[in-house]
Short mmCIF file of N, CA and C and ligand atoms in Angstrom, two decimals:
data_model
loop_
_atom_site.label_atom_id
_atom_site.label_comp_id
_atom_site.label_asym_id
_atom_site.label_seq_id
_atom_site.Cartn_x
_atom_site.Cartn_y
_atom_site.Cartn_z
N UNK K 1 0.93 19.16 18.01
CA UNK K 1 2.32 18.73 17.77
C UNK K 1 2.44 18.16 16.35
N UNK K 2 3.50 18.53 15.71
CA UNK K 2 3.70 18.06 14.34
C UNK K 2 4.87 17.11 14.26
N UNK K 3 4.71 16.10 13.46
CA UNK K 3 5.81 15.15 13.25
C UNK K 3 6.71 15.74 12.16
N UNK K 4 7.97 15.79 12.44
CA UNK K 4 8.90 16.29 11.43
C UNK K 4 9.14 15.18 10.42
N UNK K 5 9.04 15.54 9.17
CA UNK K 5 9.27 14.54 8.13
C UNK K 5 10.78 14.36 7.96
N UNK K 6 11.19 13.13 8.07
CA UNK K 6 12.62 12.82 7.92
C UNK K 6 13.00 12.82 6.45
N UNK K 7 14.24 13.05 6.19
CA UNK K 7 14.72 12.89 4.82
C UNK K 7 15.19 11.45 4.68
N UNK K 8 15.30 11.03 3.43
CA UNK K 8 15.67 9.65 3.16
C UNK K 8 17.01 9.28 3.80
N UNK K 9 17.89 10.25 3.88
CA UNK K 9 19.23 10.03 4.46
C UNK K 9 19.17 9.72 5.95
N UNK K 10 18.09 10.22 6.60
CA UNK K 10 18.00 10.00 8.05
C UNK K 10 17.48 8.62 8.42
N UNK K 11 17.10 7.85 7.43
CA UNK K 11 16.58 6.52 7.72
C UNK K 11 17.69 5.60 8.20
N UNK K 12 17.34 4.69 9.09
CA UNK K 12 18.31 3.70 9.55
C UNK K 12 18.59 2.75 8.38
N UNK K 13 19.71 2.05 8.38
CA UNK K 13 20.01 1.14 7.27
C UNK K 13 18.92 0.10 7.04
N UNK K 14 18.33 -0.40 8.12
CA UNK K 14 17.25 -1.39 8.00
C UNK K 14 16.06 -0.81 7.24
N UNK K 15 15.66 0.40 7.65
CA UNK K 15 14.50 1.02 7.03
C UNK K 15 14.79 1.37 5.59
N UNK K 16 16.03 1.75 5.35
CA UNK K 16 16.44 2.07 3.99
C UNK K 16 16.36 0.82 3.11
N UNK K 17 16.79 -0.28 3.67
CA UNK K 17 16.75 -1.56 2.95
C UNK K 17 15.31 -1.94 2.59
N UNK K 18 14.40 -1.75 3.56
CA UNK K 18 12.99 -2.07 3.34
C UNK K 18 12.39 -1.12 2.29
N UNK K 19 12.75 0.14 2.38
CA UNK K 19 12.25 1.11 1.40
C UNK K 19 12.71 0.75 -0.01
N UNK K 20 13.97 0.38 -0.12
CA UNK K 20 14.52 -0.03 -1.43
C UNK K 20 13.77 -1.24 -1.97
N UNK K 21 13.41 -2.15 -1.05
CA UNK K 21 12.74 -3.39 -1.47
C UNK K 21 11.33 -3.15 -1.99
N UNK K 22 10.69 -2.10 -1.51
CA UNK K 22 9.31 -1.85 -1.94
C UNK K 22 9.25 -0.86 -3.10
N UNK K 23 10.31 -0.10 -3.28
CA UNK K 23 10.36 0.91 -4.35
C UNK K 23 10.12 0.27 -5.71
N UNK K 24 9.25 0.86 -6.50
CA UNK K 24 9.00 0.36 -7.84
C UNK K 24 7.99 -0.77 -7.91
N UNK K 25 7.57 -1.28 -6.76
CA UNK K 25 6.58 -2.36 -6.79
C UNK K 25 5.19 -1.78 -6.97
N UNK K 26 4.40 -2.42 -7.82
CA UNK K 26 3.05 -1.92 -8.09
C UNK K 26 1.99 -2.89 -7.57
N UNK K 27 2.45 -3.96 -6.86
CA UNK K 27 1.51 -4.99 -6.42
C UNK K 27 1.02 -4.79 -4.99
N UNK K 28 1.36 -3.65 -4.37
CA UNK K 28 0.90 -3.37 -3.02
C UNK K 28 1.21 -4.53 -2.08
N UNK K 29 2.49 -4.83 -1.86
CA UNK K 29 2.85 -5.99 -1.06
C UNK K 29 2.50 -5.85 0.42
N UNK K 30 2.30 -6.99 1.06
CA UNK K 30 2.13 -7.03 2.50
C UNK K 30 3.54 -7.05 3.11
N UNK K 31 3.62 -6.89 4.42
CA UNK K 31 4.92 -6.94 5.09
C UNK K 31 5.60 -8.28 4.80
N UNK K 32 4.78 -9.33 4.77
CA UNK K 32 5.32 -10.66 4.52
C UNK K 32 5.90 -10.77 3.10
N UNK K 33 5.24 -10.17 2.12
CA UNK K 33 5.74 -10.18 0.74
C UNK K 33 7.11 -9.47 0.68
N UNK K 34 7.21 -8.34 1.35
CA UNK K 34 8.47 -7.57 1.34
C UNK K 34 9.56 -8.38 2.03
N UNK K 35 9.17 -9.01 3.13
CA UNK K 35 10.10 -9.86 3.88
C UNK K 35 10.65 -10.98 2.98
N UNK K 36 9.76 -11.65 2.25
CA UNK K 36 10.21 -12.75 1.38
C UNK K 36 11.14 -12.26 0.28
N UNK K 37 10.83 -11.10 -0.29
CA UNK K 37 11.71 -10.63 -1.36
C UNK K 37 13.09 -10.25 -0.80
N UNK K 38 13.10 -9.71 0.42
CA UNK K 38 14.39 -9.39 1.05
C UNK K 38 15.20 -10.64 1.35
N UNK K 39 14.51 -11.67 1.85
CA UNK K 39 15.20 -12.92 2.15
C UNK K 39 15.77 -13.55 0.88
N UNK K 40 15.01 -13.46 -0.20
CA UNK K 40 15.49 -13.99 -1.47
C UNK K 40 16.74 -13.27 -1.95
N UNK K 41 16.83 -11.99 -1.58
CA UNK K 41 18.02 -11.22 -1.95
C UNK K 41 19.18 -11.45 -0.98
N UNK K 42 18.97 -12.35 -0.02
CA UNK K 42 20.04 -12.68 0.91
C UNK K 42 20.05 -11.90 2.21
N UNK K 43 19.01 -11.07 2.41
CA UNK K 43 18.94 -10.31 3.66
C UNK K 43 18.60 -11.24 4.81
N UNK K 44 19.11 -10.93 6.00
CA UNK K 44 18.84 -11.78 7.16
C UNK K 44 17.86 -11.12 8.11
N UNK K 45 17.12 -10.17 7.60
CA UNK K 45 16.17 -9.44 8.43
C UNK K 45 15.01 -10.32 8.87
N UNK K 46 14.33 -9.92 9.94
CA UNK K 46 13.18 -10.70 10.42
C UNK K 46 11.89 -10.06 9.95
N UNK K 47 10.83 -10.85 9.99
CA UNK K 47 9.52 -10.33 9.58
C UNK K 47 9.08 -9.18 10.49
N UNK K 48 9.35 -9.31 11.78
CA UNK K 48 8.96 -8.26 12.73
C UNK K 48 9.67 -6.94 12.40
N UNK K 49 10.93 -7.04 12.01
CA UNK K 49 11.70 -5.84 11.66
C UNK K 49 11.13 -5.18 10.42
N UNK K 50 10.79 -6.02 9.43
CA UNK K 50 10.23 -5.49 8.18
C UNK K 50 8.89 -4.80 8.48
N UNK K 51 8.09 -5.45 9.32
CA UNK K 51 6.78 -4.91 9.66
C UNK K 51 6.92 -3.55 10.34
N UNK K 52 7.82 -3.49 11.33
CA UNK K 52 8.03 -2.22 12.05
C UNK K 52 8.56 -1.15 11.11
N UNK K 53 9.50 -1.54 10.24
CA UNK K 53 10.10 -0.59 9.30
C UNK K 53 9.02 0.00 8.38
N UNK K 54 8.12 -0.87 7.90
CA UNK K 54 7.06 -0.39 7.00
C UNK K 54 6.12 0.57 7.73
N UNK K 55 5.82 0.28 8.98
CA UNK K 55 4.96 1.16 9.78
C UNK K 55 5.60 2.54 9.93
N UNK K 56 6.89 2.54 10.25
CA UNK K 56 7.60 3.81 10.41
C UNK K 56 7.65 4.55 9.08
N UNK K 57 7.96 3.82 8.01
CA UNK K 57 8.02 4.43 6.68
C UNK K 57 6.67 5.04 6.30
N UNK K 58 5.58 4.39 6.71
CA UNK K 58 4.25 4.92 6.42
C UNK K 58 3.99 6.17 7.26
N UNK K 59 4.38 6.13 8.52
CA UNK K 59 4.20 7.30 9.39
C UNK K 59 5.00 8.49 8.89
N UNK K 60 6.17 8.21 8.36
CA UNK K 60 7.04 9.28 7.87
C UNK K 60 6.69 9.72 6.45
N UNK K 61 5.72 9.04 5.85
CA UNK K 61 5.27 9.44 4.52
C UNK K 61 6.09 8.90 3.35
N UNK K 62 6.93 7.92 3.58
CA UNK K 62 7.72 7.34 2.48
C UNK K 62 6.89 6.34 1.68
N UNK K 63 5.98 5.68 2.36
CA UNK K 63 5.08 4.74 1.70
C UNK K 63 3.67 5.01 2.23
N UNK K 64 2.68 4.48 1.54
CA UNK K 64 1.29 4.62 2.00
C UNK K 64 0.79 3.26 2.43
N UNK K 65 -0.06 3.26 3.44
CA UNK K 65 -0.70 2.02 3.86
C UNK K 65 -1.97 1.87 3.04
N UNK K 66 -2.23 0.65 2.59
CA UNK K 66 -3.43 0.39 1.82
C UNK K 66 -4.21 -0.69 2.54
N UNK K 67 -5.48 -0.42 2.80
CA UNK K 67 -6.30 -1.40 3.51
C UNK K 67 -7.24 -2.05 2.52
N UNK K 68 -7.00 -3.32 2.31
CA UNK K 68 -7.86 -4.07 1.40
C UNK K 68 -8.54 -5.15 2.20
N UNK K 69 -8.43 -6.38 1.74
CA UNK K 69 -8.93 -7.52 2.48
C UNK K 69 -7.70 -8.21 3.04
N UNK K 70 -7.76 -8.69 4.25
CA UNK K 70 -6.59 -9.35 4.82
C UNK K 70 -5.58 -8.35 5.37
N UNK K 71 -4.32 -8.76 5.44
CA UNK K 71 -3.32 -7.91 6.09
C UNK K 71 -3.09 -6.60 5.34
N UNK K 72 -2.62 -5.60 6.07
CA UNK K 72 -2.32 -4.30 5.48
C UNK K 72 -1.28 -4.44 4.40
N UNK K 73 -1.41 -3.60 3.40
CA UNK K 73 -0.47 -3.59 2.30
C UNK K 73 0.19 -2.23 2.23
N UNK K 74 1.28 -2.18 1.51
CA UNK K 74 2.04 -0.94 1.45
C UNK K 74 2.30 -0.56 0.00
N UNK K 75 2.35 0.74 -0.22
CA UNK K 75 2.42 1.28 -1.58
C UNK K 75 3.50 2.35 -1.63
N UNK K 76 4.51 2.16 -2.51
CA UNK K 76 5.55 3.19 -2.59
C UNK K 76 5.09 4.45 -3.34
N UNK K 77 3.92 4.36 -3.98
CA UNK K 77 3.41 5.52 -4.72
C UNK K 77 2.74 6.47 -3.73
N UNK K 78 3.35 7.63 -3.56
CA UNK K 78 2.87 8.54 -2.52
C UNK K 78 1.80 9.49 -3.03
N UNK K 79 1.75 9.66 -4.35
CA UNK K 79 0.74 10.53 -4.94
C UNK K 79 -0.63 9.94 -4.64
N UNK K 80 -1.61 10.79 -4.21
CA UNK K 80 -2.92 10.22 -3.89
C UNK K 80 -3.57 9.55 -5.09
N UNK K 81 -4.06 8.35 -4.90
CA UNK K 81 -4.76 7.63 -5.96
C UNK K 81 -5.69 6.61 -5.32
N UNK K 82 -6.59 6.08 -6.13
CA UNK K 82 -7.59 5.14 -5.62
C UNK K 82 -7.20 3.70 -5.92
N UNK K 83 -7.83 2.80 -5.19
CA UNK K 83 -7.51 1.39 -5.33
C UNK K 83 -8.72 0.52 -5.65
N UNK K 84 -8.41 -0.61 -6.26
CA UNK K 84 -9.41 -1.63 -6.55
C UNK K 84 -8.99 -2.87 -5.78
N UNK K 85 -9.92 -3.51 -5.11
CA UNK K 85 -9.61 -4.73 -4.38
C UNK K 85 -10.45 -5.86 -4.96
N UNK K 86 -9.78 -6.93 -5.35
CA UNK K 86 -10.49 -8.08 -5.90
C UNK K 86 -10.93 -8.99 -4.76
N UNK K 87 -12.19 -9.27 -4.70
CA UNK K 87 -12.73 -10.12 -3.63
C UNK K 87 -12.37 -11.60 -3.81
N UNK K 88 -11.92 -11.95 -5.02
CA UNK K 88 -11.56 -13.36 -5.22
C UNK K 88 -10.10 -13.62 -4.91
N UNK K 89 -9.20 -12.81 -5.47
CA UNK K 89 -7.78 -13.10 -5.29
C UNK K 89 -7.13 -12.17 -4.25
N UNK K 90 -7.89 -11.19 -3.73
CA UNK K 90 -7.40 -10.24 -2.73
C UNK K 90 -6.34 -9.28 -3.27
N UNK K 91 -6.07 -9.33 -4.59
CA UNK K 91 -5.06 -8.42 -5.13
C UNK K 91 -5.57 -6.99 -5.09
N UNK K 92 -4.64 -6.06 -4.99
CA UNK K 92 -4.97 -4.64 -4.96
C UNK K 92 -4.35 -3.98 -6.18
N UNK K 93 -5.16 -3.27 -6.92
CA UNK K 93 -4.71 -2.58 -8.13
C UNK K 93 -4.90 -1.08 -7.96
N UNK K 94 -4.15 -0.33 -8.77
CA UNK K 94 -4.37 1.12 -8.81
C UNK K 94 -5.51 1.41 -9.77
N UNK K 95 -6.38 2.33 -9.38
CA UNK K 95 -7.48 2.72 -10.27
C UNK K 95 -6.94 3.70 -11.31
N UNK K 96 -7.53 3.69 -12.49
CA UNK K 96 -7.07 4.62 -13.51
C UNK K 96 -7.78 5.96 -13.43
N UNK K 97 -8.88 6.02 -12.68
CA UNK K 97 -9.56 7.32 -12.58
C UNK K 97 -8.74 8.26 -11.71
N UNK K 98 -8.66 9.53 -12.12
CA UNK K 98 -7.82 10.47 -11.37
C UNK K 98 -8.41 10.83 -10.01
N UNK K 99 -7.53 11.21 -9.13
CA UNK K 99 -7.91 11.66 -7.80
C UNK K 99 -8.79 12.90 -7.92
N UNK K 100 -9.90 12.88 -7.23
CA UNK K 100 -10.87 13.99 -7.34
C UNK K 100 -10.56 15.06 -6.30
N UNK K 101 -9.67 15.97 -6.70
CA UNK K 101 -9.22 17.04 -5.77
C UNK K 101 -10.40 17.84 -5.19
N UNK K 102 -11.42 18.00 -6.02
CA UNK K 102 -12.53 18.85 -5.58
C UNK K 102 -13.24 18.29 -4.34
N UNK K 103 -13.15 16.98 -4.12
CA UNK K 103 -13.80 16.40 -2.94
C UNK K 103 -13.14 16.89 -1.65
N UNK K 104 -11.87 17.24 -1.74
CA UNK K 104 -11.16 17.72 -0.55
C UNK K 104 -11.54 19.17 -0.21
N UNK K 105 -12.22 19.83 -1.16
CA UNK K 105 -12.57 21.23 -0.94
C UNK K 105 -13.97 21.40 -0.35
N UNK K 106 -14.75 20.32 -0.37
CA UNK K 106 -16.08 20.37 0.22
C UNK K 106 -15.95 19.90 1.66
N UNK K 107 -16.20 20.78 2.64
CA UNK K 107 -16.08 20.27 4.02
C UNK K 107 -17.18 19.24 4.31
N UNK K 108 -16.81 18.01 4.65
CA UNK K 108 -17.82 16.99 4.93
C UNK K 108 -18.53 17.22 6.26
N UNK K 109 -18.00 18.13 7.05
CA UNK K 109 -18.61 18.47 8.34
C UNK K 109 -18.09 19.85 8.70
N UNK K 110 -18.92 20.68 9.28
CA UNK K 110 -18.50 22.04 9.61
C UNK K 110 -17.27 22.00 10.52
N UNK K 111 -16.28 22.77 10.19
CA UNK K 111 -15.08 22.86 11.02
C UNK K 111 -14.07 21.76 10.79
N UNK K 112 -14.40 20.81 9.94
CA UNK K 112 -13.46 19.71 9.68
C UNK K 112 -12.52 20.09 8.56
N UNK K 113 -11.23 20.02 8.83
CA UNK K 113 -10.24 20.37 7.80
C UNK K 113 -9.76 19.12 7.11
N UNK K 114 -10.08 19.01 5.86
CA UNK K 114 -9.76 17.81 5.09
C UNK K 114 -8.31 17.84 4.62
N UNK K 115 -7.58 16.74 4.82
CA UNK K 115 -6.22 16.67 4.29
C UNK K 115 -6.14 15.67 3.14
N UNK K 116 -7.20 14.94 2.89
CA UNK K 116 -7.21 13.99 1.79
C UNK K 116 -8.35 13.00 1.98
N UNK K 117 -8.57 12.19 0.96
CA UNK K 117 -9.59 11.16 1.08
C UNK K 117 -9.12 9.91 0.35
N UNK K 118 -9.76 8.80 0.65
CA UNK K 118 -9.40 7.53 0.02
C UNK K 118 -10.66 6.90 -0.56
N UNK K 119 -10.52 6.25 -1.69
CA UNK K 119 -11.63 5.48 -2.25
C UNK K 119 -11.10 4.11 -2.63
N UNK K 120 -11.79 3.08 -2.21
CA UNK K 120 -11.44 1.71 -2.56
C UNK K 120 -12.65 1.06 -3.21
N UNK K 121 -12.46 0.53 -4.39
CA UNK K 121 -13.52 -0.16 -5.10
C UNK K 121 -13.35 -1.66 -4.86
N UNK K 122 -14.42 -2.33 -4.51
CA UNK K 122 -14.36 -3.78 -4.31
C UNK K 122 -15.09 -4.47 -5.46
N UNK K 123 -14.56 -5.57 -5.91
CA UNK K 123 -15.20 -6.29 -7.00
C UNK K 123 -14.37 -7.49 -7.41
N UNK K 124 -14.43 -7.82 -8.68
CA UNK K 124 -13.69 -8.97 -9.20
C UNK K 124 -12.80 -8.47 -10.33
N UNK K 125 -11.52 -8.79 -10.24
CA UNK K 125 -10.57 -8.27 -11.24
C UNK K 125 -10.70 -9.03 -12.55
N UNK K 126 -10.10 -8.47 -13.62
CA UNK K 126 -10.28 -9.08 -14.93
C UNK K 126 -9.65 -10.46 -15.01
N UNK K 127 -8.52 -10.68 -14.33
CA UNK K 127 -7.95 -12.04 -14.43
C UNK K 127 -8.81 -13.05 -13.69
N UNK K 128 -9.52 -12.63 -12.65
CA UNK K 128 -10.42 -13.56 -11.96
C UNK K 128 -11.72 -13.74 -12.72
N UNK K 129 -12.19 -12.73 -13.42
CA UNK K 129 -13.45 -12.92 -14.18
C UNK K 129 -13.22 -13.82 -15.37
N UNK K 130 -11.97 -13.87 -15.85
CA UNK K 130 -11.65 -14.72 -17.00
C UNK K 130 -11.63 -16.20 -16.63
N UNK K 131 -11.26 -16.48 -15.37
CA UNK K 131 -11.15 -17.88 -14.97
C UNK K 131 -12.54 -18.41 -14.62
N UNK K 132 -12.74 -19.67 -14.92
CA UNK K 132 -14.04 -20.28 -14.64
C UNK K 132 -14.23 -20.43 -13.15
N UNK K 133 -15.47 -20.27 -12.71
CA UNK K 133 -15.76 -20.43 -11.30
C UNK K 133 -15.79 -21.90 -10.92
N UNK K 134 -15.64 -22.16 -9.65
CA UNK K 134 -15.65 -23.53 -9.16
C UNK K 134 -16.97 -24.21 -9.52
N UNK K 135 -16.91 -25.45 -9.86
CA UNK K 135 -18.10 -26.18 -10.22
C UNK K 135 -18.63 -25.78 -11.58
N UNK K 136 -17.79 -25.08 -12.32
CA UNK K 136 -18.19 -24.58 -13.62
C UNK K 136 -17.83 -25.56 -14.73
N UNK K 137 -17.51 -26.79 -14.30
CA UNK K 137 -17.15 -27.80 -15.27
C UNK K 137 -15.76 -27.60 -15.84
N UNK K 138 -14.76 -27.59 -14.94
CA UNK K 138 -13.39 -27.37 -15.39
C UNK K 138 -12.78 -28.64 -15.97
N UNK K 139 -13.06 -28.90 -17.19
CA UNK K 139 -12.44 -30.05 -17.85
C UNK K 139 -11.07 -29.66 -18.35
N UNK K 140 -10.17 -30.65 -18.54
CA UNK K 140 -8.83 -30.27 -18.99
C UNK K 140 -8.70 -30.37 -20.49
ZN1 ZN M 1 -8.71 -11.18 -8.80
MN1 MN M 2 -1.53 2.08 -5.23
#
């Protein structure tokens, strides 16, 4: 059975509102982040509604789910790309290395049809490496 991909017009107003709120964001927000930005804009939506809307939007292919550390994050960039996760601040960044299409052409197991792959790099981001570590003598 195949899921029919909805067009943007078929989205409910709530889901449309959530999609608009995440569009253009590059920080891979959590449902809670999206909820807060909507509330700041005067929306009266609930966190549960935002969470459900993001799940549906991900299932329908409008956004991608990103699994880092902590709660799931969402990405309006639908083009396949890789992520970097900072172990100190938990932020998720887009990797600059291009998606390796050729990996999708090598069957990782006989009979397995690949539709895509994900790569997440874990480490410490540049803004966290710049800051002194705890107990590092943080004088003012
Ligand atoms: Zn960091
Ligand atoms: Mn991304």
